[in-house]
Amino acid sequence: MAKCPKCGKELTILNFRAECPQCGVNIPNYDWERRLEEDADQAEMAFARLHYKTANFKSATVGSPLRIVRLVCTFLPLIALVLPLASFSIELPYLSKSGTLSFLNIVLKIFGDTSLIGNMLAMMKGEVLGEITTDLFLSIVGMLLAVVFGVLNFFVLLIAAFNLHWRVNVILNALAAACFGAGYYFMNSFFALNSVSGVPAVSGSMKYAFFVGIALFLLNMILNIVVGVGFSKQKKEQPTIDEAAAVEIEKLHTLGYGYKEEKPKKEKKNRKK
């Protein structure tokens, strides 16, 4: 609830006039110079803190070749989405089909046929095909979760860069690699159960996309750990955000608002003739 800046009387929504009902002071114009200075100080502090965080963001993303490689490698697991996961063959009466299966094919099939998930859930309850369908369903869920964790890893990397954080990215990459591994396990089990079932209508073999996805997520995890060690060292050596903001504000007041950071000059070495 708002208060009168002079007498401290609490103002309600009914006090819509500019004057205080108790002391009669004009609230918008009361001590406006001091309040304007306070607003200016708060704006300077907010800008200085933002400058500190943007400097951290630049350093965390493109501050060194290794950090640039880390940023680029965040997108690399997407390659596994279009690579072949498995080759399959279906032999049914009046139906014979074979080909390769990728994660992109699965997603397009799911969105193209909205009843597919419902049919799979219904088949999971059956006695004959329940276990087989469950393995296929869990494999798809594992791959979907791996993609979700991979996408989250990119956005978390950008957000965490402002404060030089990295541990969440390690966890997300580890979870994505584990989900890809689970997808491989359940799909392999799906083909194995089909081969030993009484009606082996579906047969197939695993391809290399799973291994590529797992390897790229593990690579991202290792890169985040290595870069994170540098982050920890950098945070210990650099001033805190409050200290850096105070120094910047002091420079603004001393050198003016148009000052620029001077880069340290390199000493020229005397060359012997």
mmCIF file of C-alpha atoms in Angstrom:
data_model
loop_
_atom_site.group_PDB
_atom_site.id
_atom_site.type_symbol
_atom_site.label_atom_id
_atom_site.label_comp_id
_atom_site.label_asym_id
_atom_site.label_seq_id
_atom_site.Cartn_x
_atom_site.Cartn_y
_atom_site.Cartn_z
ATOM 1 C CA MET A 1 0.000 0.000 0.000
ATOM 2 C CA ALA A 2 1.336 3.473 -0.921
ATOM 3 C CA LYS A 3 2.244 6.024 1.742
ATOM 4 C CA CYS A 4 2.544 9.769 1.817
ATOM 5 C CA PRO A 5 6.247 10.648 1.378
ATOM 6 C CA LYS A 6 5.995 13.421 4.014
ATOM 7 C CA CYS A 7 3.735 12.267 6.859
ATOM 8 C CA GLY A 8 3.651 8.535 6.109
ATOM 9 C CA LYS A 9 -0.136 8.213 5.991
ATOM 10 C CA GLU A 10 -1.280 5.078 4.187
ATOM 11 C CA LEU A 11 -3.130 5.887 0.968
ATOM 12 C CA THR A 12 -5.968 3.762 -0.332
ATOM 13 C CA ILE A 13 -7.400 3.461 -3.832
ATOM 14 C CA LEU A 14 -9.977 6.093 -2.881
ATOM 15 C CA ASN A 15 -7.250 8.722 -2.369
ATOM 16 C CA PHE A 16 -6.958 9.590 -6.034
ATOM 17 C CA ARG A 17 -6.150 13.266 -5.550
ATOM 18 C CA ALA A 18 -2.596 14.584 -5.850
ATOM 19 C CA GLU A 19 -2.678 16.089 -2.311
ATOM 20 C CA CYS A 20 -2.314 14.035 0.854
ATOM 21 C CA PRO A 21 -5.625 13.995 2.775
ATOM 22 C CA GLN A 22 -3.780 14.414 6.092
ATOM 23 C CA CYS A 23 -0.950 16.932 5.587
ATOM 24 C CA GLY A 24 -2.065 18.406 2.239
ATOM 25 C CA VAL A 25 1.329 18.112 0.534
ATOM 26 C CA ASN A 26 1.411 17.630 -3.250
ATOM 27 C CA ILE A 27 2.661 14.038 -3.451
ATOM 28 C CA PRO A 28 4.013 13.994 -7.072
ATOM 29 C CA ASN A 29 6.023 17.204 -6.529
ATOM 30 C CA TYR A 30 7.189 16.597 -2.957
ATOM 31 C CA ASP A 31 11.012 16.501 -2.710
ATOM 32 C CA TRP A 32 11.193 15.720 -6.430
ATOM 33 C CA GLU A 33 14.890 16.588 -6.757
ATOM 34 C CA ARG A 34 15.992 14.008 -4.175
ATOM 35 C CA ARG A 35 13.719 11.341 -5.661
ATOM 36 C CA LEU A 36 15.017 12.122 -9.144
ATOM 37 C CA GLU A 37 18.586 11.633 -7.917
ATOM 38 C CA GLU A 38 17.611 8.323 -6.301
ATOM 39 C CA ASP A 39 16.033 7.143 -9.557
ATOM 40 C CA ALA A 40 19.169 8.146 -11.451
ATOM 41 C CA ASP A 41 21.370 6.254 -8.981
ATOM 42 C CA GLN A 42 19.177 3.167 -9.284
ATOM 43 C CA ALA A 43 19.299 3.379 -13.106
ATOM 44 C CA GLU A 44 23.109 3.680 -13.029
ATOM 45 C CA MET A 45 23.404 0.675 -10.719
ATOM 46 C CA ALA A 46 21.023 -1.391 -12.893
ATOM 47 C CA PHE A 47 23.010 -0.504 -16.025
ATOM 48 C CA ALA A 48 26.328 -1.342 -14.350
ATOM 49 C CA ARG A 49 25.022 -4.716 -13.181
ATOM 50 C CA LEU A 50 23.663 -5.417 -16.684
ATOM 51 C CA HIS A 51 27.036 -4.521 -18.197
ATOM 52 C CA TYR A 52 28.713 -6.978 -15.808
ATOM 53 C CA LYS A 53 26.353 -9.784 -16.817
ATOM 54 C CA THR A 54 26.617 -9.095 -20.548
ATOM 55 C CA ALA A 55 30.405 -9.197 -20.214
ATOM 56 C CA ASN A 56 30.066 -12.589 -18.525
ATOM 57 C CA PHE A 57 27.747 -13.768 -21.304
ATOM 58 C CA LYS A 58 30.212 -12.775 -23.994
ATOM 59 C CA SER A 59 33.068 -14.421 -22.133
ATOM 60 C CA ALA A 60 31.103 -17.630 -21.495
ATOM 61 C CA THR A 61 29.958 -18.077 -25.096
ATOM 62 C CA VAL A 62 32.749 -16.745 -27.315
ATOM 63 C CA GLY A 63 35.483 -15.854 -24.835
ATOM 64 C CA SER A 64 37.893 -18.561 -26.012
ATOM 65 C CA PRO A 65 38.123 -21.150 -28.834
ATOM 66 C CA LEU A 66 37.079 -23.924 -26.450
ATOM 67 C CA ARG A 67 33.996 -22.011 -25.369
ATOM 68 C CA ILE A 68 33.062 -21.386 -28.996
ATOM 69 C CA VAL A 69 33.416 -25.131 -29.680
ATOM 70 C CA ARG A 70 31.182 -25.812 -26.670
ATOM 71 C CA LEU A 71 28.494 -23.489 -28.061
ATOM 72 C CA VAL A 72 28.654 -25.040 -31.544
ATOM 73 C CA CYS A 73 28.603 -28.605 -30.196
ATOM 74 C CA THR A 74 25.309 -27.852 -28.449
ATOM 75 C CA PHE A 75 23.596 -28.194 -31.850
ATOM 76 C CA LEU A 76 25.490 -31.284 -33.030
ATOM 77 C CA PRO A 77 23.230 -33.911 -31.344
ATOM 78 C CA LEU A 78 20.482 -32.770 -33.721
ATOM 79 C CA ILE A 79 22.351 -34.672 -36.440
ATOM 80 C CA ALA A 80 21.191 -37.921 -34.841
ATOM 81 C CA LEU A 81 17.568 -36.977 -35.535
ATOM 82 C CA VAL A 82 17.902 -37.554 -39.275
ATOM 83 C CA LEU A 83 20.326 -40.496 -39.228
ATOM 84 C CA PRO A 84 18.938 -44.044 -39.524
ATOM 85 C CA LEU A 85 18.098 -45.586 -36.164
ATOM 86 C CA ALA A 86 17.245 -49.030 -37.484
ATOM 87 C CA SER A 87 16.339 -50.955 -40.617
ATOM 88 C CA PHE A 88 13.030 -52.829 -40.558
ATOM 89 C CA SER A 89 11.024 -55.300 -42.603
ATOM 90 C CA ILE A 90 7.294 -56.002 -42.256
ATOM 91 C CA GLU A 91 5.803 -59.194 -43.692
ATOM 92 C CA LEU A 92 2.048 -59.469 -43.309
ATOM 93 C CA PRO A 93 -0.727 -60.816 -45.529
ATOM 94 C CA TYR A 94 -1.292 -58.289 -48.312
ATOM 95 C CA LEU A 95 1.467 -56.093 -46.871
ATOM 96 C CA SER A 96 5.189 -56.234 -47.423
ATOM 97 C CA LYS A 97 7.376 -53.266 -46.569
ATOM 98 C CA SER A 98 11.010 -52.579 -45.691
ATOM 99 C CA GLY A 99 13.129 -49.493 -45.119
ATOM 100 C CA THR A 100 15.036 -47.472 -42.545
ATOM 101 C CA LEU A 101 13.674 -45.738 -39.482
ATOM 102 C CA SER A 102 14.818 -42.344 -38.166
ATOM 103 C CA PHE A 103 13.596 -40.162 -35.344
ATOM 104 C CA LEU A 104 12.261 -37.676 -37.873
ATOM 105 C CA ASN A 105 10.172 -40.437 -39.499
ATOM 106 C CA ILE A 106 8.729 -41.369 -36.113
ATOM 107 C CA VAL A 107 7.772 -37.770 -35.258
ATOM 108 C CA LEU A 108 6.171 -37.190 -38.666
ATOM 109 C CA LYS A 109 4.263 -40.459 -38.333
ATOM 110 C CA ILE A 110 2.986 -39.546 -34.865
ATOM 111 C CA PHE A 111 1.804 -36.086 -35.940
ATOM 112 C CA GLY A 112 0.425 -37.446 -39.211
ATOM 113 C CA ASP A 113 -1.655 -40.127 -37.497
ATOM 114 C CA THR A 114 -3.025 -38.839 -34.189
ATOM 115 C CA SER A 115 -4.580 -42.214 -33.383
ATOM 116 C CA LEU A 116 -1.192 -43.996 -33.442
ATOM 117 C CA ILE A 117 -0.391 -43.333 -29.783
ATOM 118 C CA GLY A 118 -3.868 -44.427 -28.713
ATOM 119 C CA ASN A 119 -3.572 -47.660 -30.697
ATOM 120 C CA MET A 120 -0.164 -48.386 -29.169
ATOM 121 C CA LEU A 121 -1.490 -47.823 -25.648
ATOM 122 C CA ALA A 122 -4.376 -50.205 -26.386
ATOM 123 C CA MET A 123 -1.998 -52.858 -27.781
ATOM 124 C CA MET A 124 0.218 -52.592 -24.691
ATOM 125 C CA LYS A 125 -2.614 -54.157 -22.677
ATOM 126 C CA GLY A 126 -2.767 -57.243 -24.893
ATOM 127 C CA GLU A 127 -1.285 -60.597 -23.896
ATOM 128 C CA VAL A 128 0.347 -61.421 -27.241
ATOM 129 C CA LEU A 129 1.781 -58.079 -28.370
ATOM 130 C CA GLY A 130 1.723 -56.193 -25.055
ATOM 131 C CA GLU A 131 5.388 -56.583 -24.162
ATOM 132 C CA ILE A 132 6.572 -55.987 -27.723
ATOM 133 C CA THR A 133 4.503 -52.819 -28.093
ATOM 134 C CA THR A 134 5.651 -51.599 -24.672
ATOM 135 C CA ASP A 135 9.283 -51.827 -25.731
ATOM 136 C CA LEU A 136 8.601 -49.826 -28.890
ATOM 137 C CA PHE A 137 6.638 -47.215 -26.959
ATOM 138 C CA LEU A 138 9.371 -46.836 -24.310
ATOM 139 C CA SER A 139 11.993 -46.502 -27.042
ATOM 140 C CA ILE A 140 10.065 -43.615 -28.615
ATOM 141 C CA VAL A 141 9.571 -41.960 -25.204
ATOM 142 C CA GLY A 142 13.299 -42.262 -24.474
ATOM 143 C CA MET A 143 14.220 -40.552 -27.741
ATOM 144 C CA LEU A 144 11.648 -37.793 -27.199
ATOM 145 C CA LEU A 145 13.050 -37.094 -23.730
ATOM 146 C CA ALA A 146 16.580 -37.002 -25.149
ATOM 147 C CA VAL A 147 15.492 -34.318 -27.633
ATOM 148 C CA VAL A 148 13.727 -32.348 -24.890
ATOM 149 C CA PHE A 149 16.833 -32.404 -22.687
ATOM 150 C CA GLY A 150 18.969 -31.433 -25.682
ATOM 151 C CA VAL A 151 16.810 -28.398 -26.471
ATOM 152 C CA LEU A 152 16.739 -27.384 -22.799
ATOM 153 C CA ASN A 153 20.524 -27.670 -22.724
ATOM 154 C CA PHE A 154 20.847 -24.947 -25.374
ATOM 155 C CA PHE A 155 18.534 -22.460 -23.648
ATOM 156 C CA VAL A 156 19.991 -23.189 -20.201
ATOM 157 C CA LEU A 157 23.489 -22.643 -21.615
ATOM 158 C CA LEU A 158 22.508 -19.149 -22.792
ATOM 159 C CA ILE A 159 20.738 -18.238 -19.547
ATOM 160 C CA ALA A 160 23.479 -19.646 -17.300
ATOM 161 C CA ALA A 161 26.175 -17.780 -19.264
ATOM 162 C CA PHE A 162 25.177 -14.488 -17.577
ATOM 163 C CA ASN A 163 26.337 -15.873 -14.228
ATOM 164 C CA LEU A 164 29.023 -18.320 -15.487
ATOM 165 C CA HIS A 165 27.035 -21.378 -14.382
ATOM 166 C CA TRP A 166 27.561 -24.779 -16.038
ATOM 167 C CA ARG A 167 26.547 -27.672 -13.762
ATOM 168 C CA VAL A 168 22.939 -27.825 -15.007
ATOM 169 C CA ASN A 169 24.234 -28.286 -18.568
ATOM 170 C CA VAL A 170 26.306 -31.287 -17.452
ATOM 171 C CA ILE A 171 23.211 -32.853 -15.869
ATOM 172 C CA LEU A 172 21.027 -32.207 -18.940
ATOM 173 C CA ASN A 173 23.585 -33.769 -21.310
ATOM 174 C CA ALA A 174 23.977 -36.790 -19.040
ATOM 175 C CA LEU A 175 20.189 -37.252 -18.927
ATOM 176 C CA ALA A 176 19.946 -36.893 -22.725
ATOM 177 C CA ALA A 177 22.670 -39.518 -23.259
ATOM 178 C CA ALA A 178 20.943 -41.859 -20.783
ATOM 179 C CA CYS A 179 17.578 -41.429 -22.560
ATOM 180 C CA PHE A 180 19.184 -42.157 -25.939
ATOM 181 C CA GLY A 181 20.732 -45.271 -24.403
ATOM 182 C CA ALA A 182 17.326 -46.308 -23.058
ATOM 183 C CA GLY A 183 15.830 -45.767 -26.525
ATOM 184 C CA TYR A 184 18.473 -48.054 -28.026
ATOM 185 C CA TYR A 185 17.890 -50.729 -25.373
ATOM 186 C CA PHE A 186 14.122 -50.870 -25.774
ATOM 187 C CA MET A 187 14.190 -50.772 -29.586
ATOM 188 C CA ASN A 188 16.743 -53.574 -29.646
ATOM 189 C CA SER A 189 14.500 -55.517 -27.256
ATOM 190 C CA PHE A 190 11.541 -54.810 -29.575
ATOM 191 C CA PHE A 191 13.278 -56.464 -32.546
ATOM 192 C CA ALA A 192 14.560 -59.319 -30.374
ATOM 193 C CA LEU A 193 11.082 -60.128 -29.036
ATOM 194 C CA ASN A 194 9.646 -60.033 -32.553
ATOM 195 C CA SER A 195 12.231 -62.533 -33.769
ATOM 196 C CA VAL A 196 11.325 -65.090 -31.082
ATOM 197 C CA SER A 197 7.567 -64.518 -31.090
ATOM 198 C CA GLY A 198 5.171 -66.959 -32.662
ATOM 199 C CA VAL A 199 4.312 -64.513 -35.449
ATOM 200 C CA PRO A 200 7.524 -62.647 -36.345
ATOM 201 C CA ALA A 201 5.828 -60.089 -38.608
ATOM 202 C CA VAL A 202 8.423 -57.392 -37.933
ATOM 203 C CA SER A 203 12.181 -57.857 -38.132
ATOM 204 C CA GLY A 204 15.029 -55.409 -38.151
ATOM 205 C CA SER A 205 18.493 -54.455 -36.995
ATOM 206 C CA MET A 206 19.929 -51.470 -35.167
ATOM 207 C CA LYS A 207 21.868 -48.698 -36.943
ATOM 208 C CA TYR A 208 24.410 -46.140 -35.801
ATOM 209 C CA ALA A 209 22.229 -43.083 -35.042
ATOM 210 C CA PHE A 210 21.850 -44.063 -31.390
ATOM 211 C CA PHE A 211 25.613 -44.271 -30.927
ATOM 212 C CA VAL A 212 26.127 -40.911 -32.650
ATOM 213 C CA GLY A 213 23.551 -39.244 -30.377
ATOM 214 C CA ILE A 214 24.996 -40.766 -27.209
ATOM 215 C CA ALA A 215 28.565 -39.847 -28.212
ATOM 216 C CA LEU A 216 27.636 -36.231 -29.017
ATOM 217 C CA PHE A 217 25.771 -35.736 -25.750
ATOM 218 C CA LEU A 218 28.713 -37.209 -23.824
ATOM 219 C CA LEU A 219 31.037 -34.885 -25.749
ATOM 220 C CA ASN A 220 28.897 -31.938 -24.700
ATOM 221 C CA MET A 221 29.005 -33.119 -21.100
ATOM 222 C CA ILE A 222 32.824 -33.332 -21.134
ATOM 223 C CA LEU A 223 33.121 -29.903 -22.791
ATOM 224 C CA ASN A 224 30.870 -28.365 -20.139
ATOM 225 C CA ILE A 225 32.984 -29.872 -17.365
ATOM 226 C CA VAL A 226 36.245 -28.602 -18.890
ATOM 227 C CA VAL A 227 34.809 -25.144 -19.548
ATOM 228 C CA GLY A 228 33.190 -25.146 -16.101
ATOM 229 C CA VAL A 229 36.612 -25.471 -14.460
ATOM 230 C CA GLY A 230 37.614 -22.261 -16.254
ATOM 231 C CA PHE A 231 34.358 -20.608 -15.136
ATOM 232 C CA SER A 232 35.086 -21.429 -11.495
ATOM 233 C CA LYS A 233 38.595 -19.993 -11.762
ATOM 234 C CA GLN A 234 37.304 -16.871 -13.518
ATOM 235 C CA LYS A 235 34.654 -16.253 -10.848
ATOM 236 C CA LYS A 236 37.307 -16.409 -8.123
ATOM 237 C CA GLU A 237 39.616 -13.959 -9.890
ATOM 238 C CA GLN A 238 37.105 -11.362 -11.084
ATOM 239 C CA PRO A 239 35.330 -8.917 -8.722
ATOM 240 C CA THR A 240 31.782 -9.537 -7.590
ATOM 241 C CA ILE A 241 28.907 -7.893 -9.403
ATOM 242 C CA ASP A 242 28.475 -5.269 -6.646
ATOM 243 C CA GLU A 243 32.190 -4.414 -6.620
ATOM 244 C CA ALA A 244 32.338 -4.147 -10.423
ATOM 245 C CA ALA A 245 29.172 -2.008 -10.493
ATOM 246 C CA ALA A 246 30.590 0.367 -7.860
ATOM 247 C CA VAL A 247 33.828 0.799 -9.834
ATOM 248 C CA GLU A 248 31.928 1.458 -13.072
ATOM 249 C CA ILE A 249 29.673 4.046 -11.431
ATOM 250 C CA GLU A 250 32.719 5.776 -9.972
ATOM 251 C CA LYS A 251 34.259 5.963 -13.448
ATOM 252 C CA LEU A 252 31.005 7.357 -14.835
ATOM 253 C CA HIS A 253 31.025 10.128 -12.264
ATOM 254 C CA THR A 254 34.749 10.820 -12.650
ATOM 255 C CA LEU A 255 35.345 10.462 -16.393
ATOM 256 C CA GLY A 256 31.845 11.211 -17.662
ATOM 257 C CA TYR A 257 29.245 9.116 -19.400
ATOM 258 C CA GLY A 258 31.148 8.900 -22.682
ATOM 259 C CA TYR A 259 34.267 7.237 -21.309
ATOM 260 C CA LYS A 260 35.649 4.081 -22.908
ATOM 261 C CA GLU A 261 37.645 1.296 -21.346
ATOM 262 C CA GLU A 262 41.280 1.672 -22.267
ATOM 263 C CA LYS A 263 42.967 -1.469 -23.487
ATOM 264 C CA PRO A 264 46.367 -2.170 -21.947
ATOM 265 C CA LYS A 265 49.131 -1.145 -24.305
ATOM 266 C CA LYS A 266 51.653 -3.779 -25.295
ATOM 267 C CA GLU A 267 55.232 -2.958 -24.524
ATOM 268 C CA LYS A 268 57.456 -2.801 -27.567
ATOM 269 C CA LYS A 269 60.506 -4.983 -27.382
ATOM 270 C CA ASN A 270 63.858 -3.470 -28.295
ATOM 271 C CA ARG A 271 65.233 -5.287 -31.261
ATOM 272 C CA LYS A 272 68.964 -5.540 -31.696
ATOM 273 C CA LYS A 273 70.324 -4.601 -35.088
#
